[in-house]
Amino acid sequence: EADHLLLVDHPALFRLRRRPRNHHFVGPALWSPVGSLPEWWSRLGDDLPLIYVGLGSTGRASLVPRILEGLGSVECRIVIATGGRPLTLTLPPNAFAAPYLPGDVVARRASLVIANGGSPGLYQAWNEGTPVLAIPRNIEQQSHAGYIYAQAGEAATSCGFGFFRIVTEYATADSFTQDIRLKGIPNPLS
């Protein structure tokens, strides 16, 4: 038995009903890849909202085209960290990609972070006060996303420039696999 137990997490995400007096939340362990920002970073400008897509190394890279499609009608800039995986698509003019990005710096500038719900991306956004849209793939990510949703209090995400709805659609006509899609909502009251 320890004199004190330090919990490396945020108390708003993990509420303990009966936390012993010797258990203390010390905040999240923030991590971001070391490296410089890509050359295109300085050309992004501040005239449009920035959406940061960072699905990590375990997120489904196949969702990136669908995310880009969902954001197609939104006037914004999109920054994608591929988690070291190659992108096999042509990016639209308002999108930029790099294998790795310093997530804390990007989250600080972003209006919305679209992430897999894992600890690194979640805590980077949380620490910067940036809203998160989590697209979880595994149980840890689902757990984090559940806490995010419980804290948000709403099913719609608003970033001051538009509203989005998360929908699921069948991957193919002959499949039971459903894919998550992000759809713009022209009228948030619809």
GROMACS .gro file of N, CA and C in nm, residues 61 82-89 99:
model
   30
   61ALA      N    1  -0.683   0.491  -4.154
   61ALA     CA    2  -0.642   0.584  -4.259
   61ALA      C    3  -0.746   0.591  -4.370
   82THR      N    4  -0.053   1.196  -4.065
   82THR     CA    5  -0.085   1.061  -4.113
   82THR      C    6  -0.038   0.950  -4.021
   83GLY      N    7   0.031   0.982  -3.914
   83GLY     CA    8   0.081   0.877  -3.826
   83GLY      C    9   0.191   0.795  -3.892
   84GLY      N   10   0.260   0.856  -3.987
   84GLY     CA   11   0.367   0.787  -4.057
   84GLY      C   12   0.323   0.702  -4.173
   85ARG      N   13   0.193   0.697  -4.197
   85ARG     CA   14   0.142   0.617  -4.308
   85ARG      C   15   0.127   0.703  -4.432
   86PRO      N   16   0.155   0.645  -4.549
   86PRO     CA   17   0.141   0.725  -4.672
   86PRO      C   18  -0.006   0.746  -4.707
   87LEU      N   19  -0.037   0.865  -4.759
   87LEU     CA   20  -0.171   0.892  -4.811
   87LEU      C   21  -0.171   0.861  -4.959
   88THR      N   22  -0.271   0.789  -5.003
   88THR     CA   23  -0.279   0.750  -5.144
   88THR      C   24  -0.390   0.828  -5.215
   89LEU      N   25  -0.403   0.955  -5.183
   89LEU     CA   26  -0.504   1.036  -5.246
   89LEU      C   27  -0.448   1.175  -5.273
   99PRO      N   28   0.369   1.339  -4.222
   99PRO     CA   29   0.369   1.212  -4.149
   99PRO      C   30   0.344   1.233  -3.999
   0.00000   0.00000   0.00000
